[in-house]
CSV table of C-alpha atoms in Angstrom, one decimal:
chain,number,residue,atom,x,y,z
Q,1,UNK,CA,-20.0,110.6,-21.9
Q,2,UNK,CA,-17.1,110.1,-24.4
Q,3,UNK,CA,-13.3,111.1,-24.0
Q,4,UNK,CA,-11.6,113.1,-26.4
Q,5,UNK,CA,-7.8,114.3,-27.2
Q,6,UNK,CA,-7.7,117.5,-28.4
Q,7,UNK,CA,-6.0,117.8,-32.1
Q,8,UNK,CA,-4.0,121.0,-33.5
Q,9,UNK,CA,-6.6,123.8,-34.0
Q,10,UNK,CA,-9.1,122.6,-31.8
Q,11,UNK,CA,-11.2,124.9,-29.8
Q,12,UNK,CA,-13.9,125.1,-27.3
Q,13,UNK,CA,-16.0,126.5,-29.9
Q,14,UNK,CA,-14.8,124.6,-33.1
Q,15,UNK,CA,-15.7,121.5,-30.7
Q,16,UNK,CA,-18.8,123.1,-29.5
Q,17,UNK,CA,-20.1,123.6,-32.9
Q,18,UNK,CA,-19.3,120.0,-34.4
Q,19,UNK,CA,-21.4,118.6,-31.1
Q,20,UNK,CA,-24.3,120.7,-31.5
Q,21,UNK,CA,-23.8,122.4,-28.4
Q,22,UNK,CA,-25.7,125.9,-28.2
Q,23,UNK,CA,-22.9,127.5,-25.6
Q,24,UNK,CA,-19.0,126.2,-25.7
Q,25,UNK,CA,-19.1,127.6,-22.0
Q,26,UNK,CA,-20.8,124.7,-20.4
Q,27,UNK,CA,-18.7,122.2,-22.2
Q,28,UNK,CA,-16.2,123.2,-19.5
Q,29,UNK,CA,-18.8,122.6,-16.7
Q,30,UNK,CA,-19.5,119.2,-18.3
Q,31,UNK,CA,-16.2,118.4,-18.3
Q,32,UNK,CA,-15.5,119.4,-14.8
Q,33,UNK,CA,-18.2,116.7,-13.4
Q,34,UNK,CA,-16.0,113.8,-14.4
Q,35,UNK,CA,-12.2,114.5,-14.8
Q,36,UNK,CA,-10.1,114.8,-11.7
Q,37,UNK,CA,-8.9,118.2,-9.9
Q,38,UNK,CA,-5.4,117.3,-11.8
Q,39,UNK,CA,-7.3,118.1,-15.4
Q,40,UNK,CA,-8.8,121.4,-15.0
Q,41,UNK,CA,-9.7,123.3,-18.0
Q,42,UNK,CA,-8.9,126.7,-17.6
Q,43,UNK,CA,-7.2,129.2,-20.0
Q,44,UNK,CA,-6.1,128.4,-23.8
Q,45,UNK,CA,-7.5,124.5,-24.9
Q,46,UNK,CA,-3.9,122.8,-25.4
Q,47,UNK,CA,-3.0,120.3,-27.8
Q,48,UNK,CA,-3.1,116.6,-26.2
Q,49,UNK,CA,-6.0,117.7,-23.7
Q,50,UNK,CA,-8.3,114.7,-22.3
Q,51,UNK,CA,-11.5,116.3,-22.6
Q,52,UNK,CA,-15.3,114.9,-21.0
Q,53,UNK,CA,-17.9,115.6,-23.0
Q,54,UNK,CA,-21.3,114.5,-23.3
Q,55,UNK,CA,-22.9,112.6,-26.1
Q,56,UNK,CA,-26.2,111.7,-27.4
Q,57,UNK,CA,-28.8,112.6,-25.0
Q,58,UNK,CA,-26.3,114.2,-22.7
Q,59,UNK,CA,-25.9,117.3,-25.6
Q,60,UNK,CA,-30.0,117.2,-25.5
Q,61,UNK,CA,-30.0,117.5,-21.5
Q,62,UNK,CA,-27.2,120.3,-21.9
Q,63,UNK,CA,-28.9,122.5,-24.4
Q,64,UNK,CA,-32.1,122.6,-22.8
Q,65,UNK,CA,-30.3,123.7,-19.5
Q,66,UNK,CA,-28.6,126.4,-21.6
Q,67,UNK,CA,-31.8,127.6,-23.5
Q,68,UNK,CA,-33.9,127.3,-20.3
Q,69,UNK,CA,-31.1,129.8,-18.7
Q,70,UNK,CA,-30.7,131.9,-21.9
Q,71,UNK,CA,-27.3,131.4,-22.7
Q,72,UNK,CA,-28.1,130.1,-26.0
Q,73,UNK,CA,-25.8,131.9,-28.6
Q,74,UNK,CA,-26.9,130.8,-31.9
Q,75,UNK,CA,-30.1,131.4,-33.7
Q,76,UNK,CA,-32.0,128.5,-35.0
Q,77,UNK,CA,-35.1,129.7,-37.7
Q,78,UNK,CA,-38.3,129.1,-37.7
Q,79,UNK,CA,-39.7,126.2,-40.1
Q,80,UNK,CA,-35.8,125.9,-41.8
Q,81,UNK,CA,-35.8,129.9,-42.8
Q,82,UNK,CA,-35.1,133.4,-42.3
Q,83,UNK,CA,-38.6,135.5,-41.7
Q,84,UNK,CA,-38.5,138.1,-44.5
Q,85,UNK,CA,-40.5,140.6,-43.3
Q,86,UNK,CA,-40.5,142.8,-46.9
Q,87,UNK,CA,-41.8,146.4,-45.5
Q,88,UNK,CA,-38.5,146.6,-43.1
Q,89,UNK,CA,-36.4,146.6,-46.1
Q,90,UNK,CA,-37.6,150.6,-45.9
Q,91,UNK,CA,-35.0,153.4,-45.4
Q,92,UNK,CA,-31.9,154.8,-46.5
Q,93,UNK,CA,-28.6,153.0,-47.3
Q,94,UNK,CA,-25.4,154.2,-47.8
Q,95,UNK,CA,-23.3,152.0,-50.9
Q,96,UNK,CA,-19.4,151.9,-51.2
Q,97,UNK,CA,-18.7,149.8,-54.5
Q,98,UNK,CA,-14.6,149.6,-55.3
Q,99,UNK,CA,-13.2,147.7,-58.1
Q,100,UNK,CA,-9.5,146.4,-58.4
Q,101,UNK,CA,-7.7,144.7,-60.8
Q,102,UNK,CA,-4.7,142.2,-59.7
Q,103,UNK,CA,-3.3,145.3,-56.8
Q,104,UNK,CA,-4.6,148.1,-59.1
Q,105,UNK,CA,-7.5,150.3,-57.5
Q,106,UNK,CA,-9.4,151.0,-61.2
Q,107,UNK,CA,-12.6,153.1,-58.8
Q,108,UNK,CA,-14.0,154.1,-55.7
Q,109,UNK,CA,-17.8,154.7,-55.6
Q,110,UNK,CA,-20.1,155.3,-53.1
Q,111,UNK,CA,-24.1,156.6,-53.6
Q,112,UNK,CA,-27.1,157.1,-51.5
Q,113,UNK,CA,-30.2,154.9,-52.1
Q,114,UNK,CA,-33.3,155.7,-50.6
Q,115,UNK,CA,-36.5,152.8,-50.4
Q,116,UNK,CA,-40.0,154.3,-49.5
Q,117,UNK,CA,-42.8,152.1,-48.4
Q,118,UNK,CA,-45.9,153.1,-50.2
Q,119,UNK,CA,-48.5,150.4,-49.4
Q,120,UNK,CA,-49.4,146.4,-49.2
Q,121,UNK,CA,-51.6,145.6,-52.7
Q,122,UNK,CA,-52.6,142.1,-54.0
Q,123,UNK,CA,-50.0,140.5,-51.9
Q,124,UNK,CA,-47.3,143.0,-53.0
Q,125,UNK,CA,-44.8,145.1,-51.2
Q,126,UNK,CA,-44.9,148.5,-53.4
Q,127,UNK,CA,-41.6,151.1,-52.8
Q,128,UNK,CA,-40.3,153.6,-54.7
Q,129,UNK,CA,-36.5,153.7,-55.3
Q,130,UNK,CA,-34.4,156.5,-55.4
Q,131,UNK,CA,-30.1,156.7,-56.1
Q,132,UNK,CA,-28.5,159.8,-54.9
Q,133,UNK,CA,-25.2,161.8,-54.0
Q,134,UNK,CA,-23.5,159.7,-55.9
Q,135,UNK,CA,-19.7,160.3,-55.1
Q,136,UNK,CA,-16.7,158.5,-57.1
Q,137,UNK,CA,-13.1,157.7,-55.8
Q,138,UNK,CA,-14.9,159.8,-52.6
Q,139,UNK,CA,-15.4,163.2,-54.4
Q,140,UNK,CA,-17.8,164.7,-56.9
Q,141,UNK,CA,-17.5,163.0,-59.9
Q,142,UNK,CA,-15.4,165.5,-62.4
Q,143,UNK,CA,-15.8,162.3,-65.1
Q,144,UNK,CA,-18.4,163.0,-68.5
Q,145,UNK,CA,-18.9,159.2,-68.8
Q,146,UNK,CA,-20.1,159.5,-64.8
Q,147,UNK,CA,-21.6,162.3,-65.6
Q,148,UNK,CA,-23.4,161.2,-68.1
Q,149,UNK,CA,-24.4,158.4,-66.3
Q,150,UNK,CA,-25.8,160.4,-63.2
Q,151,UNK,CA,-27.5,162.9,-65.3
Q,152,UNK,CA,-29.8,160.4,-67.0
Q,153,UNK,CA,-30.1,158.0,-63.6
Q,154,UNK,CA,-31.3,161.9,-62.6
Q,155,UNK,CA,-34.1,161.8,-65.5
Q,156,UNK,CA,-35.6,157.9,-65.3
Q,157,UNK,CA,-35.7,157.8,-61.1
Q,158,UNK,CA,-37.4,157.4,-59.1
Q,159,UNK,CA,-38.8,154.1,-59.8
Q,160,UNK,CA,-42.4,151.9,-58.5
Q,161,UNK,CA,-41.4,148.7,-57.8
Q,162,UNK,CA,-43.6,145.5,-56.2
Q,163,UNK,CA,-42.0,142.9,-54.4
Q,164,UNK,CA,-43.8,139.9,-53.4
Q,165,UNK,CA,-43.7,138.5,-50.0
Q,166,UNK,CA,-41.1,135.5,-50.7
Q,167,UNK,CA,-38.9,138.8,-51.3
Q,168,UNK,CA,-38.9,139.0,-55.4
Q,169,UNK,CA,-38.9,142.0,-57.1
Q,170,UNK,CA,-41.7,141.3,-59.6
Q,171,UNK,CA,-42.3,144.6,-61.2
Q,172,UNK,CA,-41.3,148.3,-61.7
Q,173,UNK,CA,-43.1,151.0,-62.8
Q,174,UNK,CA,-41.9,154.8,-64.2
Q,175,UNK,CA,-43.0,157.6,-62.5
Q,176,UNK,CA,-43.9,159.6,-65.8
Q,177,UNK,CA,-44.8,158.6,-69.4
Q,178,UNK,CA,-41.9,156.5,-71.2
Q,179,UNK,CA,-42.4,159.1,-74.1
Q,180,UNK,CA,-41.7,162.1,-71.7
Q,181,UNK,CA,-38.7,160.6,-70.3
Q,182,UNK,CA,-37.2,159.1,-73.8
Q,183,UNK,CA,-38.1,162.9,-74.4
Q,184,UNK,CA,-36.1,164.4,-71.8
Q,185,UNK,CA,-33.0,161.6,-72.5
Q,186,UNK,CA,-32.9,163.1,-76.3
Q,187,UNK,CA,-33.1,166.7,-74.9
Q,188,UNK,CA,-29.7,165.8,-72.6
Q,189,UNK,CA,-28.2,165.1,-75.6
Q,190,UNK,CA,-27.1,168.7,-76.0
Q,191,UNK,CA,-25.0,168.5,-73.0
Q,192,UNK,CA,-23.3,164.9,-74.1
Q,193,UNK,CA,-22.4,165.4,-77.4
Q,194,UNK,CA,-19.9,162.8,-78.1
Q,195,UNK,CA,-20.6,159.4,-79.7
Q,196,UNK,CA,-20.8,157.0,-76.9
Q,197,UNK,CA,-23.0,159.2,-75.0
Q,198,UNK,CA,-25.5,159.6,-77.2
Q,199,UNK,CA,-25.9,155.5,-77.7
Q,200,UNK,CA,-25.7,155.2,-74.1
Q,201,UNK,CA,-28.9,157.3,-74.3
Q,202,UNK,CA,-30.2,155.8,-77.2
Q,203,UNK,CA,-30.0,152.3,-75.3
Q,204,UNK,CA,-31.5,153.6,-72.4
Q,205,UNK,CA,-34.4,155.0,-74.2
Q,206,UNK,CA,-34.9,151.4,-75.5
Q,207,UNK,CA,-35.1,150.6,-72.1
Q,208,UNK,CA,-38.0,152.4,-70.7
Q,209,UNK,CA,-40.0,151.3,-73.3
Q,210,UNK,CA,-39.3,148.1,-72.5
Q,211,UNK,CA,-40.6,147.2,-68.9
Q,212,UNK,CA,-39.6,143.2,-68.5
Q,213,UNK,CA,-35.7,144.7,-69.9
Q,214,UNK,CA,-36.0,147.5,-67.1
Q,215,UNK,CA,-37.0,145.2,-64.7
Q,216,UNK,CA,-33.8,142.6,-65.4
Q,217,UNK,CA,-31.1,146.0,-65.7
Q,218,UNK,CA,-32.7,146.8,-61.8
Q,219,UNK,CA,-33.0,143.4,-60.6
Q,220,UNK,CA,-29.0,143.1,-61.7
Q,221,UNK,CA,-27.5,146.1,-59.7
Q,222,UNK,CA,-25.6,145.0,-56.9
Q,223,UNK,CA,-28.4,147.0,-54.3
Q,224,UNK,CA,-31.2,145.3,-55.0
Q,225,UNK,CA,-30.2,142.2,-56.0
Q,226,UNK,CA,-28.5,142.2,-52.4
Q,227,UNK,CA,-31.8,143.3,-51.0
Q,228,UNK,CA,-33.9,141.0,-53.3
Q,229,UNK,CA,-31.7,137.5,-54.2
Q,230,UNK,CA,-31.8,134.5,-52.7
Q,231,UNK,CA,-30.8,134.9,-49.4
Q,232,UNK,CA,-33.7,133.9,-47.8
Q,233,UNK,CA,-34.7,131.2,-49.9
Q,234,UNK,CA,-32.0,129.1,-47.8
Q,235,UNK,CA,-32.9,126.3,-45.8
Q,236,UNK,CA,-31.4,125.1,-42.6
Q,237,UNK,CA,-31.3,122.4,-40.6
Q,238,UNK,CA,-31.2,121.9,-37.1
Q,239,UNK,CA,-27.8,123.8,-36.5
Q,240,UNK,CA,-25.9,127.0,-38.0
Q,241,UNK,CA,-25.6,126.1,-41.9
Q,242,UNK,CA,-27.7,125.9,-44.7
Q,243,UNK,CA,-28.6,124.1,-47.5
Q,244,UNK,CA,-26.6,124.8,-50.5
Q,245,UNK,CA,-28.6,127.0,-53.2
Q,246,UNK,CA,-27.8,128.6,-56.2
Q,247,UNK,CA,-27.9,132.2,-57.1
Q,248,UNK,CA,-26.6,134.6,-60.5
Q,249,UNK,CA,-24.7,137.1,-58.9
Q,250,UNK,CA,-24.3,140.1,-61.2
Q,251,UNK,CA,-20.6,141.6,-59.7
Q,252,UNK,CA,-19.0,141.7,-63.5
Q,253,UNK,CA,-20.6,145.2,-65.6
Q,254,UNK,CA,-21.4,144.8,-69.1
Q,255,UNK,CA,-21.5,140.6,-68.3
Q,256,UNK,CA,-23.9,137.8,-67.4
Q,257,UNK,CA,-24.3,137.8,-64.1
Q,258,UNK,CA,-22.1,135.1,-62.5
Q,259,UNK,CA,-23.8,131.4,-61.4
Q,260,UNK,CA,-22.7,130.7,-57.9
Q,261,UNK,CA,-23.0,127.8,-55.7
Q,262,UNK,CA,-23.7,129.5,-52.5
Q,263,UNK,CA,-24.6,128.5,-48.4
Q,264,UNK,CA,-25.0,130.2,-45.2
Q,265,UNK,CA,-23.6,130.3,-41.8
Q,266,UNK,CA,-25.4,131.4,-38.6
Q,267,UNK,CA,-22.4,133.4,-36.3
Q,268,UNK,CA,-22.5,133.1,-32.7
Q,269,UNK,CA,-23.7,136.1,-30.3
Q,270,UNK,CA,-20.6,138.4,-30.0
Q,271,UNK,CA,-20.3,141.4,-28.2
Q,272,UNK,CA,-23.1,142.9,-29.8
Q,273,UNK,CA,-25.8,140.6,-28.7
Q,274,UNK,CA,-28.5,143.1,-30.7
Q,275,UNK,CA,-27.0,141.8,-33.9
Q,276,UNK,CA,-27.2,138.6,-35.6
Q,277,UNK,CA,-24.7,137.6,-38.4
Q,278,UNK,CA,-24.8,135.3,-40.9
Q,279,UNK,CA,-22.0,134.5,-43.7
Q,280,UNK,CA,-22.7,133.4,-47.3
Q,281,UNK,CA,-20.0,131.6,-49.5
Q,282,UNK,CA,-19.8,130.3,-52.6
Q,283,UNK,CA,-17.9,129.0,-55.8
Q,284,UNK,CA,-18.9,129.3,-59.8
Q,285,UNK,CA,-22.0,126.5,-60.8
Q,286,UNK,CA,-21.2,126.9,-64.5
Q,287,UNK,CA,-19.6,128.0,-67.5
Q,288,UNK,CA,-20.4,131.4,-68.0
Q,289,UNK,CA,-20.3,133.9,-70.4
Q,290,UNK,CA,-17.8,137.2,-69.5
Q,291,UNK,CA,-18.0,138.8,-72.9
Q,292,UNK,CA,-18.9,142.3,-73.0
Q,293,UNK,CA,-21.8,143.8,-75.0
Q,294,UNK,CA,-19.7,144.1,-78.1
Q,295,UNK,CA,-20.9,143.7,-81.6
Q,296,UNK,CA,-17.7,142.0,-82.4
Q,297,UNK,CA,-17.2,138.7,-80.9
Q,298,UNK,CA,-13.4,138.8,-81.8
Q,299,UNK,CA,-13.6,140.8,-78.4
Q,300,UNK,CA,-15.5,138.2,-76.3
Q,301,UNK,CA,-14.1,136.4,-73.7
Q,302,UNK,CA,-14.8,132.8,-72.7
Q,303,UNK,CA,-13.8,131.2,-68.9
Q,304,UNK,CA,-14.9,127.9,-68.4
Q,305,UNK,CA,-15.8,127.4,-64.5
Q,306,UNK,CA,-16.1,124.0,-63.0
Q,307,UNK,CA,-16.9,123.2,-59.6
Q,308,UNK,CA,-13.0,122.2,-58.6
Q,309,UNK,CA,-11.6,125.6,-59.9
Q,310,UNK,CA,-10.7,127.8,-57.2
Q,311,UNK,CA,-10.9,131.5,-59.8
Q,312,UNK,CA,-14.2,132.7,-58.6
Q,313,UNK,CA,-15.2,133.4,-54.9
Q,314,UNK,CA,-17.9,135.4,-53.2
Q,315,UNK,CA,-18.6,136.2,-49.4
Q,316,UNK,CA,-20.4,138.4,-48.1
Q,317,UNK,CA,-21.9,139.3,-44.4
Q,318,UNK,CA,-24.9,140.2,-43.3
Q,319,UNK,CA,-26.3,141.9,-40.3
Q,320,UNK,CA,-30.0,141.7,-38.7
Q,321,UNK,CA,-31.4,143.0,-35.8
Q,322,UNK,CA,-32.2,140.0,-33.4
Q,323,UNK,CA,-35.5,141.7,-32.0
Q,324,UNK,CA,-36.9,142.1,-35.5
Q,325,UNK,CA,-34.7,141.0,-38.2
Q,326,UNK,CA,-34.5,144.1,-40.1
Q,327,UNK,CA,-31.4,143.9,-42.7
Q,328,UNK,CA,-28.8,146.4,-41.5
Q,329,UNK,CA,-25.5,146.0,-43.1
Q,330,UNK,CA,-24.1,143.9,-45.5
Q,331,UNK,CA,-20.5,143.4,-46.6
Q,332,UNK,CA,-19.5,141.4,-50.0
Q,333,UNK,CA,-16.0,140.1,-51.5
Q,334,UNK,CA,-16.0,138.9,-54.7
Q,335,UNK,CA,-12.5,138.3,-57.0
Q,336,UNK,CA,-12.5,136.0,-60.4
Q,337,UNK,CA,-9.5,135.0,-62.3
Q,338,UNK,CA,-10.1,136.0,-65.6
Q,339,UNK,CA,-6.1,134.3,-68.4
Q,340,UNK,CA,-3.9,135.7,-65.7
Q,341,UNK,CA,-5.8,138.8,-64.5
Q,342,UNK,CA,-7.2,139.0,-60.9
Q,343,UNK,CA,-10.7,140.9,-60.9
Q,344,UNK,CA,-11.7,141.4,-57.3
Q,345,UNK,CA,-14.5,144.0,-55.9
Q,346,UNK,CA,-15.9,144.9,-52.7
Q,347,UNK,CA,-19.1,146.0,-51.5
Q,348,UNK,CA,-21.0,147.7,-48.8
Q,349,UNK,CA,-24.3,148.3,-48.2
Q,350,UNK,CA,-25.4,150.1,-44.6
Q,351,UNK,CA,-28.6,151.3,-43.2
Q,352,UNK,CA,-28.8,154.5,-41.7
């Protein structure tokens, strides 16, 4: 047993957590078997508070008492990581994506995406992938560039893709010929008649023919790479956080996706015991490129990101069914500072 004085900002579970203790509960308990009547430990933990805890073997003894009575609150996984059960990534999800720029909303959008199981095939997970109702600024797009966009997503989905069973998205298939689909892209020219729609086709058509290029473009929107990353590469140790891992985030359109220096975080049970949550941080790894796709490289941009900067964050939560670990929500934050102008977005991705 040691004795400590509480500090400013200290809690039961802050103190809980930095012992290793699976329940900040029982702390009081502990503490009540050797303090006098005078030091009871009821109510908010004060600042200057003598507090009993145990130590070494004592925080062995009193986890095994709480996991033996089930009052264990944090999930430890098996063998270091997260089970990824791939055929439970099937369903429907509804995705909000908003964008700002410094305290300027630039758009609002929000889209249905639909993930059919198909079947298990040399140790592949094969879905098809559909986007739908897709909704900007939270009505019918009115927009020809959106438009545009929709009507040819419209034309090339639904996809085949194969994911493997560490979770990576290894392949995707067409569901017609390339040349009927480059076909009916050329025909929807008549409808977009402008310049920039019909390169925007023209590129796409490049696309399709081109299945390792279709495979990056999927594998870099927000969706799947959320469904598909690195998430559950992480490895843990014997308490709530992980290893730190890297990951290329693509949040910036028209950009190389960001490099990020990420880690998890297992929450504690909440109200919702059914759920378990787990937070992922993380900072820049590199410098990265943030030009756009521009011919002209008078237009491209250059930020150099180092490790101490504090311009480029991400967070995001996820939620999991305890019983079976099926992915049902996640929530992301992501801002950069790009000369003096604040780029932030927010995501949300939610199973129904």
């Amino acid at each position: 047993m040691i004795k400590y004085l509480t500090l400013p900002g200290d809690t039961l579970e802050k103190i809980s957590s930095d012992l290793k203790i699976e329940n900040p509960n029982y702390i009081k308990g502990f503490h009540h078997q050797y303090s006098s009547l005078l030091d009871p430990l009821d109510g908010v933990l004060k600042t200057g508070t003598l507090l009993c805890l145990p130590f070494g073997e004592e925080i062995k003894k009193l986890n095994q008492e709480i996991i033996e009575n089930g009052d264990n609150l944090y999930y430890h996984p098996p063998q270091g990581k997260i089970p990824f059960e791939v055929p439970l990534l099937a369903g429907t999800y509804i995705i909000h994506h908003q964008q700002f720029r410094d305290d300027e909303s630039l758009a609002a959008y929000e889209f249905n995406m639909t993930l059919e199981y198909l079947k298990y095939e040399e140790e592949n997970h094969i879905f098809t992938v559909e986007l739908f109702d897709f909704n900007k600024d939270g009505i019918e797009s009115d927009s020809k560039t959106c438009d545009l966009a929709i009507a040819c997503m419209k034309i090339i989905y639904p996809f085949e893709i194969r994911i493997n069973t560490t979770g990576q998205l290894i392949e995707v298939g067409l569901h017609t010929h390339p040349l009927q689909l480059k076909n009916e892209l050329e025909d929807s020219k008549k409808y977009f008649i402008d310049q920039y729609a019909a390169s925007y086709i023209d590129q796409l058509k490049l696309i399709i023919e081109d299945k390792k290029q279709l495979l990056e473009k999927l594998k870099n929107t927000l969706p799947i790479h959320f469904l598909c990353g690195t998430f559950y590469n992480a490895i843990y140790g014997d308490w709530t956080d992980s290893e730190i891992y890297p990951d290329y985030f693509p949040w910036l359109v028209n950009a190389s996706p960001i490099s990020l220096e990420l880690y998890n975080r297992m929450a504690p049970k909440d109200e919702d015991h059914h759920l378990l949550k787990i937070f992922q941080k993380g900072n820049y790894l590199t410098k990265q490129s943030l030009s756009p796709l521009d011919a002209n490289p008078k237009n491209k941009k250059e930020l150099t990101l180092n490790k101490s900067s504090k311009n480029c964050f991400h967070e995001a939560e996820y939620h999991f069914h305890r019983t079976d670990l099926s992915l049902q929500k996640i929530e992301a934050k992501f801002s950069i500072q790009i000369d003096n102008i604040t780029e932030r977005q927010m995501f949300t991705l939610v199973k129904v």
